[in-house]
Amino acid sequence: MINEDKQQQVIDYVLGELSATDAASFEQELGRDFELQTFTREIYETFGRIGGGVEAQPPPSSIPQRILRQERPLPFPFIPWAVAACLAIGCMVLATMWTESRREIAKLVQRDLLSRIRIAALQSQVDAYAKTSAVVVWNPDQQNGVLQFERLPALPANQDYQMWVIDPKQPQPVSAGLIPKSTDQERRITFSPTKSVSGTPKFAVSIEPSGGSVAPRGQIVLVGQ
Amino acid sequence: MDEHQYNADLVKLAANGDEAAFGILYSRLAPGLYGMAFRMMNDAKEAEDVLQEGFTYIWRKANNYDPTRSSAYAWAVMIVRNKAIDRLRARQRGDRLREKVTSEAGFFTERDDSSAQVPLFRERNAEVREALKKIAPEQRQAVELAFFSGLTHEQIAEQLGAPLGTIKARIRRGLLRLRDFFQDGV
């Protein structure tokens, strides 16, 4: 049984109100006491519910890219010294460094591509899909993406979900293929549109007759940018 | 796979440098966390800075996340909350927040279901509002001040003109009741 004093200590710990010394001492005790661990987890979850229960707001979409860009290590801090060393010790070492540098450049190019990846949360357009959550991760350079979704209702045999990429510069949405039928509630599929798209496209999922359509004919159930 | 397990898996992937997993984790958690930061800072730009600081911490410290200690969502809530508290305390903006929290509306405003929130967050918001209605008003006030305002327990006691022990007891009792409500379903 966790007494009231200990309960208070747990609350102070989770809220960050304990001094560093007291927090370290508490953590030692926490490591040994299963009951205390359970209670601490319950308090964490309760605060998590309280904090996460405030009205949600659409967050800025650029933050992940900003973080990943800032967190990457500085490129080639060693290059001036490496070049000097190469000049000094000869062509053979220079050739080795050059090969290594090319690899590093290739890695950086790949990372730069990653920084341009776009993420879109698809919103339900009809009540039946209110509990469906879907996120698209789109790579504009490779013209392909990943659709991750949960709780997508099953369709009858004569219908399929079809993915669309909506490029404002094109007269009609570009098909990105059918979503394979499955009983799994949560899945991830890759997709690529049948035509190249530009800019910041929208993504949509519609219900189409089995086998899909050239242009969306059925109901659009999810859409997002 | 349940929601908690999926979030935990995304944190694990992010700990291994998986940038796409980090992006998905952001898309899942950020709306609620940004809403919380916005309510705490009462300023969109500061809330954005808090969110960025929080997710930078998550990216750097993802390998420290211990799924036995809390869900990934609660872990992220506490990280962003603590970043906001650091700023609130550093900038001594307690007066503005104290006014806000002690006002009738508090942090959990009544919204109708036509709100622009996505359904999952709307449900969470409604559930917490319901739970908070079921605890005594003075407990609710003490819990909200302790969590959101950046005030220490001593400052809350001073602000509310009550002994420190009374404030701590209100926070503790309110939290335990909320825990029970959440565990049993509101």
Coordinates of C-alpha atoms in Angstrom, one line a residue:
Chain A
M1 CA 0.0 0.0 0.0
I2 CA 1.4 3.4 -1.0
N3 CA 0.9 5.8 1.9
E4 CA -0.2 9.4 1.5
D5 CA 3.3 10.8 2.0
K6 CA 4.7 8.5 -0.7
Q7 CA 1.8 9.3 -3.0
Q8 CA 2.7 13.0 -2.6
Q9 CA 6.3 12.2 -3.3
V10 CA 5.4 10.5 -6.5
I11 CA 3.3 13.4 -7.6
D12 CA 6.1 15.9 -6.9
Y13 CA 8.5 13.6 -8.8
V14 CA 6.3 13.4 -11.9
L15 CA 5.7 17.1 -11.8
G16 CA 9.5 17.8 -11.5
E17 CA 9.0 19.4 -8.1
L18 CA 11.6 17.3 -6.3
S19 CA 15.2 18.5 -5.9
A20 CA 17.8 16.7 -8.0
T21 CA 19.0 14.8 -4.9
D22 CA 15.5 13.8 -3.8
A23 CA 14.6 12.8 -7.4
A24 CA 17.8 10.6 -7.6
S25 CA 17.0 9.0 -4.3
F26 CA 13.4 8.4 -5.4
E27 CA 14.5 6.8 -8.6
Q28 CA 16.7 4.4 -6.7
E29 CA 13.7 3.4 -4.6
L30 CA 11.5 3.2 -7.7
G31 CA 13.9 0.7 -9.2
R32 CA 13.4 -1.7 -6.3
D33 CA 9.7 -1.3 -5.6
F34 CA 7.2 -2.8 -8.1
E35 CA 4.2 -1.3 -6.3
L36 CA 5.7 2.1 -6.4
Q37 CA 6.5 1.7 -10.1
T38 CA 2.8 0.8 -10.8
F39 CA 1.6 3.8 -8.8
T40 CA 4.1 6.2 -10.5
R41 CA 3.0 4.9 -13.9
E42 CA -0.6 5.6 -13.0
I43 CA 0.2 9.1 -12.0
Y44 CA 2.2 9.6 -15.3
E45 CA -0.8 8.4 -17.3
T46 CA -3.2 10.6 -15.3
F47 CA -1.1 13.7 -16.0
G48 CA -0.7 12.5 -19.6
R49 CA -4.5 12.3 -20.0
I50 CA -5.0 15.8 -18.4
G51 CA -2.3 17.4 -20.6
G52 CA -3.4 15.6 -23.7
G53 CA -7.1 16.4 -23.0
V54 CA -6.7 20.1 -23.7
E55 CA -8.4 21.0 -27.0
A56 CA -6.1 19.9 -29.9
Q57 CA -4.8 22.5 -32.3
P58 CA -3.3 22.0 -35.8
P59 CA 0.4 22.1 -35.2
P60 CA 2.9 23.7 -37.6
S61 CA 3.8 21.0 -40.1
S62 CA 7.4 22.2 -40.7
I63 CA 8.7 21.4 -37.2
P64 CA 9.9 17.8 -37.9
Q65 CA 11.9 19.0 -40.9
R66 CA 13.4 21.9 -38.9
I67 CA 14.4 19.6 -36.1
L68 CA 16.0 17.0 -38.4
R69 CA 17.9 19.7 -40.3
Q70 CA 19.2 21.2 -37.1
E71 CA 20.1 17.9 -35.5
R72 CA 22.2 16.6 -38.3
P73 CA 25.9 16.8 -37.7
L74 CA 27.9 19.5 -39.3
P75 CA 29.1 18.3 -42.8
F76 CA 32.8 17.8 -43.3
P77 CA 34.4 19.7 -40.4
F78 CA 37.5 17.8 -41.2
I79 CA 37.8 18.7 -44.9
P80 CA 40.3 21.6 -44.8
W81 CA 42.6 19.5 -42.8
A82 CA 41.9 16.5 -44.9
V83 CA 42.8 18.3 -48.1
A84 CA 46.0 19.7 -46.6
A85 CA 46.9 16.2 -45.4
C86 CA 46.1 14.8 -48.9
L87 CA 48.4 17.4 -50.5
A88 CA 51.1 16.6 -48.1
I89 CA 51.1 12.8 -48.3
G90 CA 50.4 12.3 -51.9
C91 CA 48.0 11.2 -54.6
M92 CA 47.3 7.8 -53.2
V93 CA 45.9 9.2 -50.0
L94 CA 44.1 11.9 -51.9
A95 CA 42.4 9.2 -54.0
T96 CA 41.2 7.5 -50.8
M97 CA 39.9 10.7 -49.3
W98 CA 38.1 11.5 -52.5
T99 CA 36.3 8.2 -52.5
E100 CA 35.3 8.7 -48.9
S101 CA 34.1 12.3 -49.6
R102 CA 31.9 11.1 -52.4
R103 CA 30.3 8.7 -50.1
E104 CA 29.7 11.5 -47.5
I105 CA 28.3 13.7 -50.3
A106 CA 25.9 11.0 -51.4
K107 CA 24.7 10.6 -47.8
L108 CA 24.1 14.3 -47.4
V109 CA 22.2 14.4 -50.7
Q110 CA 20.1 11.6 -49.4
R111 CA 19.5 13.4 -46.1
D112 CA 18.6 16.6 -47.9
L113 CA 16.0 14.7 -49.8
L114 CA 14.6 13.4 -46.5
S115 CA 14.3 16.9 -45.3
R116 CA 11.9 17.7 -48.1
I117 CA 9.6 14.9 -47.3
R118 CA 6.1 16.1 -46.6
I119 CA 3.7 14.7 -44.0
A120 CA -0.1 15.0 -44.4
A121 CA -2.8 13.8 -41.9
L122 CA -5.9 12.8 -43.9
Q123 CA -9.2 14.0 -42.4
S124 CA -12.4 12.0 -42.6
Q125 CA -15.1 13.5 -44.8
V126 CA -18.0 11.4 -43.7
D127 CA -19.1 10.3 -40.3
A128 CA -18.5 6.6 -40.9
Y129 CA -14.8 7.4 -41.2
A130 CA -14.6 9.6 -38.1
K131 CA -12.5 7.1 -36.2
T132 CA -10.2 6.4 -39.2
S133 CA -6.8 7.9 -38.9
A134 CA -4.5 8.1 -41.9
V135 CA -1.2 9.8 -42.5
V136 CA 0.7 10.2 -45.7
V137 CA 4.5 10.6 -45.9
W138 CA 5.3 12.0 -49.4
N139 CA 8.6 12.2 -51.1
P140 CA 8.2 14.7 -53.9
D141 CA 11.6 13.9 -55.5
Q142 CA 10.9 10.2 -55.9
Q143 CA 7.2 10.8 -56.5
N144 CA 6.2 8.1 -54.1
G145 CA 4.8 7.9 -50.6
V146 CA 3.6 5.8 -47.7
L147 CA 0.1 5.7 -46.5
Q148 CA -0.3 4.6 -42.9
F149 CA -3.8 4.1 -41.6
E150 CA -5.9 2.7 -38.8
R151 CA -9.5 1.6 -38.5
L152 CA -10.3 1.8 -42.2
P153 CA -13.7 0.2 -42.5
A154 CA -13.9 -3.0 -44.7
L155 CA -15.6 -2.7 -48.1
P156 CA -17.9 -5.1 -49.9
A157 CA -16.3 -7.3 -52.6
N158 CA -17.6 -5.1 -55.4
Q159 CA -15.8 -2.0 -54.1
D160 CA -12.2 -0.9 -53.6
Y161 CA -10.5 2.0 -51.9
Q162 CA -8.4 4.1 -54.3
M163 CA -5.7 6.5 -53.5
W164 CA -5.5 9.9 -55.3
V165 CA -2.9 12.6 -55.5
I166 CA -4.5 16.0 -56.3
D167 CA -2.1 18.4 -58.1
P168 CA -3.7 21.8 -58.6
K169 CA -1.9 22.1 -61.9
Q170 CA -3.6 19.1 -63.3
P171 CA -7.2 19.0 -64.5
Q172 CA -8.1 15.9 -62.5
P173 CA -6.8 13.9 -59.6
V174 CA -4.0 11.4 -60.4
S175 CA -4.6 7.8 -59.4
A176 CA -2.0 6.4 -57.0
G177 CA -3.5 2.9 -57.1
L178 CA -5.8 0.7 -55.1
I179 CA -5.5 0.0 -51.4
P180 CA -5.2 -3.8 -51.2
K181 CA -8.0 -5.4 -49.2
S182 CA -7.0 -6.8 -45.9
T183 CA -8.6 -7.6 -42.5
D184 CA -5.8 -5.8 -40.7
Q185 CA -7.1 -2.8 -38.8
E186 CA -3.8 -1.0 -39.2
R187 CA -1.6 -1.0 -42.2
R188 CA 1.1 0.8 -44.1
I189 CA 1.2 0.8 -47.9
T190 CA 3.5 2.4 -50.4
F191 CA 2.0 4.3 -53.4
S192 CA 3.1 6.3 -56.4
P193 CA 0.9 8.3 -58.7
T194 CA 0.5 7.3 -62.3
K195 CA 1.6 10.7 -63.5
S196 CA 4.2 13.1 -62.1
V197 CA 2.8 15.7 -59.7
S198 CA 4.3 19.0 -58.6
G199 CA 4.1 21.5 -55.7
T200 CA 2.3 20.6 -52.5
P201 CA -0.3 18.1 -53.6
K202 CA -3.4 17.0 -51.6
F203 CA -4.0 13.3 -51.0
A204 CA -7.4 11.6 -51.0
V205 CA -9.0 8.2 -50.6
S206 CA -12.2 7.4 -52.4
I207 CA -14.5 4.4 -52.7
E208 CA -14.6 3.1 -56.2
P209 CA -16.1 0.1 -58.1
S210 CA -13.9 -3.0 -57.8
G211 CA -10.7 -2.6 -59.8
G212 CA -10.7 1.2 -59.5
S213 CA -11.5 4.2 -61.8
V214 CA -9.5 6.4 -64.1
A215 CA -10.9 9.5 -62.3
P216 CA -12.7 9.5 -58.9
R217 CA -16.4 8.6 -59.3
G218 CA -17.2 7.4 -55.9
Q219 CA -17.3 9.1 -52.5
I220 CA -14.2 10.7 -51.2
V221 CA -13.8 9.5 -47.6
L222 CA -10.4 10.9 -46.6
V223 CA -8.5 13.9 -47.7
G224 CA -5.6 16.0 -46.5
Q225 CA -2.6 18.1 -47.5
Chain B
M1 CA -1.7 -3.2 -32.5
D2 CA -3.0 -0.8 -29.9
E3 CA -2.3 2.9 -30.0
H4 CA 0.1 2.9 -27.0
Q5 CA 2.2 0.1 -28.5
Y6 CA 2.3 1.8 -31.9
N7 CA 3.5 5.1 -30.4
A8 CA 6.1 3.2 -28.4
D9 CA 7.3 1.4 -31.5
L10 CA 7.6 4.8 -33.3
V11 CA 9.7 6.2 -30.4
K12 CA 12.0 3.1 -30.6
L13 CA 12.4 3.6 -34.4
A14 CA 13.1 7.3 -33.9
A15 CA 15.8 6.3 -31.3
N16 CA 17.5 4.4 -34.1
G17 CA 17.5 7.5 -36.3
D18 CA 14.4 6.6 -38.4
E19 CA 13.3 10.1 -39.6
A20 CA 10.1 8.8 -41.2
A21 CA 9.0 7.2 -37.9
F22 CA 9.7 10.5 -36.2
G23 CA 7.5 12.3 -38.7
I24 CA 4.7 9.9 -38.1
L25 CA 5.1 10.2 -34.4
Y26 CA 4.9 14.0 -34.8
S27 CA 1.7 13.8 -36.8
R28 CA 0.1 11.6 -34.2
L29 CA 1.1 13.4 -31.0
A30 CA 1.6 17.0 -32.0
P31 CA -2.0 18.2 -32.3
G32 CA -2.7 17.4 -28.7
L33 CA 0.7 18.6 -27.5
Y34 CA 0.4 21.9 -29.5
G35 CA -3.0 22.5 -28.0
M36 CA -1.6 22.0 -24.6
A37 CA 1.4 24.3 -25.2
F38 CA -0.9 26.9 -26.7
R39 CA -3.1 26.9 -23.7
M40 CA -0.2 27.2 -21.4
M41 CA 1.7 29.9 -23.2
N42 CA -1.4 31.7 -24.5
D43 CA 0.7 32.7 -27.5
A44 CA 1.0 30.8 -30.8
K45 CA 4.7 31.6 -31.5
E46 CA 5.8 30.6 -28.0
A47 CA 3.7 27.5 -28.2
E48 CA 5.4 26.6 -31.5
D49 CA 8.8 27.1 -29.9
V50 CA 7.8 24.9 -27.0
L51 CA 6.6 22.2 -29.3
Q52 CA 9.8 22.4 -31.3
E53 CA 11.9 22.2 -28.1
G54 CA 9.8 19.3 -26.9
F55 CA 10.1 17.3 -30.1
T56 CA 13.9 18.1 -30.3
Y57 CA 14.2 16.6 -26.9
I58 CA 12.1 13.6 -28.0
W59 CA 14.4 13.1 -31.0
R60 CA 17.6 13.3 -28.9
K61 CA 16.4 11.3 -26.0
A62 CA 14.2 8.8 -27.6
N63 CA 16.5 6.0 -26.5
N64 CA 15.9 7.1 -22.9
Y65 CA 12.2 6.4 -23.2
D66 CA 11.2 3.6 -20.8
P67 CA 7.8 1.9 -21.8
T68 CA 7.5 0.3 -18.4
R69 CA 7.4 3.7 -16.8
S70 CA 4.7 5.4 -19.0
S71 CA 3.1 5.4 -22.3
A72 CA 4.9 7.3 -25.1
Y73 CA 2.1 9.7 -25.2
A74 CA 2.3 10.5 -21.4
W75 CA 6.1 10.7 -21.8
A76 CA 5.7 13.3 -24.6
V77 CA 3.0 15.2 -22.7
M78 CA 5.3 15.6 -19.7
I79 CA 8.3 16.6 -21.9
V80 CA 6.3 19.4 -23.6
R81 CA 4.7 20.4 -20.4
N82 CA 8.0 20.8 -18.7
K83 CA 9.4 22.8 -21.6
A84 CA 6.5 25.1 -21.3
I85 CA 6.9 25.4 -17.5
D86 CA 10.6 26.3 -18.0
R87 CA 9.6 29.1 -20.2
L88 CA 6.7 30.3 -18.0
R89 CA 9.0 30.4 -15.0
A90 CA 11.8 32.0 -16.8
R91 CA 9.6 34.7 -18.2
Q92 CA 7.6 35.2 -15.1
R93 CA 4.3 35.2 -16.9
G94 CA 2.5 33.7 -14.0
D95 CA 0.2 36.6 -13.5
R96 CA -1.4 36.2 -16.9
L97 CA -1.8 32.5 -16.4
R98 CA -3.1 32.7 -12.9
E99 CA -5.9 35.0 -14.2
K100 CA -6.6 32.5 -16.9
V101 CA -6.6 29.4 -14.8
T102 CA -8.7 30.9 -12.0
S103 CA -11.2 32.1 -14.5
E104 CA -14.4 30.1 -14.8
A105 CA -13.4 28.4 -18.1
G106 CA -10.1 27.0 -16.9
F107 CA -8.0 25.0 -19.4
F108 CA -10.8 22.8 -20.6
T109 CA -13.2 24.9 -22.5
E110 CA -16.6 23.6 -23.5
R111 CA -16.7 23.0 -27.2
D112 CA -19.5 21.5 -29.3
D113 CA -18.7 18.5 -31.5
S114 CA -18.4 20.7 -34.6
S115 CA -15.0 21.7 -33.4
A116 CA -12.2 21.4 -35.9
Q117 CA -10.4 18.8 -33.8
V118 CA -9.8 15.4 -35.3
P119 CA -12.2 12.8 -33.7
L120 CA -9.6 11.1 -31.5
F121 CA -8.5 14.4 -29.9
R122 CA -12.2 15.5 -29.6
E123 CA -12.9 12.3 -27.7
R124 CA -9.9 12.8 -25.4
N125 CA -10.9 16.4 -24.7
A126 CA -14.5 15.4 -23.9
E127 CA -13.4 12.6 -21.7
V128 CA -11.1 14.8 -19.6
R129 CA -13.7 17.5 -19.3
E130 CA -16.2 14.9 -18.1
A131 CA -13.7 13.6 -15.5
L132 CA -12.8 17.0 -14.3
K133 CA -16.5 17.8 -13.7
K134 CA -16.7 14.9 -11.4
I135 CA -14.1 16.1 -8.9
A136 CA -14.5 18.9 -6.4
P137 CA -14.0 22.4 -7.9
E138 CA -11.2 23.2 -5.5
Q139 CA -9.4 19.9 -6.4
R140 CA -9.8 20.7 -10.1
Q141 CA -8.4 24.1 -9.6
A142 CA -5.4 22.9 -7.7
V143 CA -4.7 20.1 -10.2
E144 CA -4.9 22.5 -13.1
L145 CA -2.7 25.1 -11.5
A146 CA -0.1 22.4 -10.5
F147 CA 0.0 21.0 -14.0
F148 CA -0.4 24.0 -16.3
S149 CA 0.5 27.2 -14.6
G150 CA 4.2 27.0 -13.8
L151 CA 3.4 27.8 -10.2
T152 CA 5.1 25.8 -7.4
H153 CA 2.9 24.3 -4.8
E154 CA 3.9 27.1 -2.4
Q155 CA 2.9 29.7 -4.9
I156 CA -0.4 28.0 -5.5
A157 CA -1.0 28.0 -1.8
E158 CA -0.2 31.7 -1.6
Q159 CA -2.3 32.5 -4.7
L160 CA -5.3 30.6 -3.3
G161 CA -4.8 31.7 0.3
A162 CA -4.8 28.2 1.6
P163 CA -2.2 26.3 3.7
L164 CA 0.4 24.4 1.7
G165 CA -0.7 21.0 3.1
T166 CA -4.3 21.7 2.0
I167 CA -3.2 22.5 -1.5
K168 CA -1.0 19.3 -1.7
A169 CA -3.9 17.2 -0.4
R170 CA -6.3 18.7 -3.0
I171 CA -3.9 17.9 -5.8
R172 CA -3.3 14.4 -4.5
R173 CA -7.0 13.6 -3.9
G174 CA -8.1 15.2 -7.2
L175 CA -5.4 13.2 -9.1
L176 CA -6.4 9.9 -7.5
R177 CA -10.0 10.4 -8.4
L178 CA -9.1 11.3 -11.9
R179 CA -6.9 8.2 -12.1
D180 CA -9.8 6.1 -11.0
F181 CA -12.2 7.7 -13.5
F182 CA -9.7 7.2 -16.4
Q183 CA -9.1 3.6 -15.4
D184 CA -12.7 2.7 -15.0
G185 CA -14.0 4.8 -17.9
V186 CA -15.6 8.2 -17.2

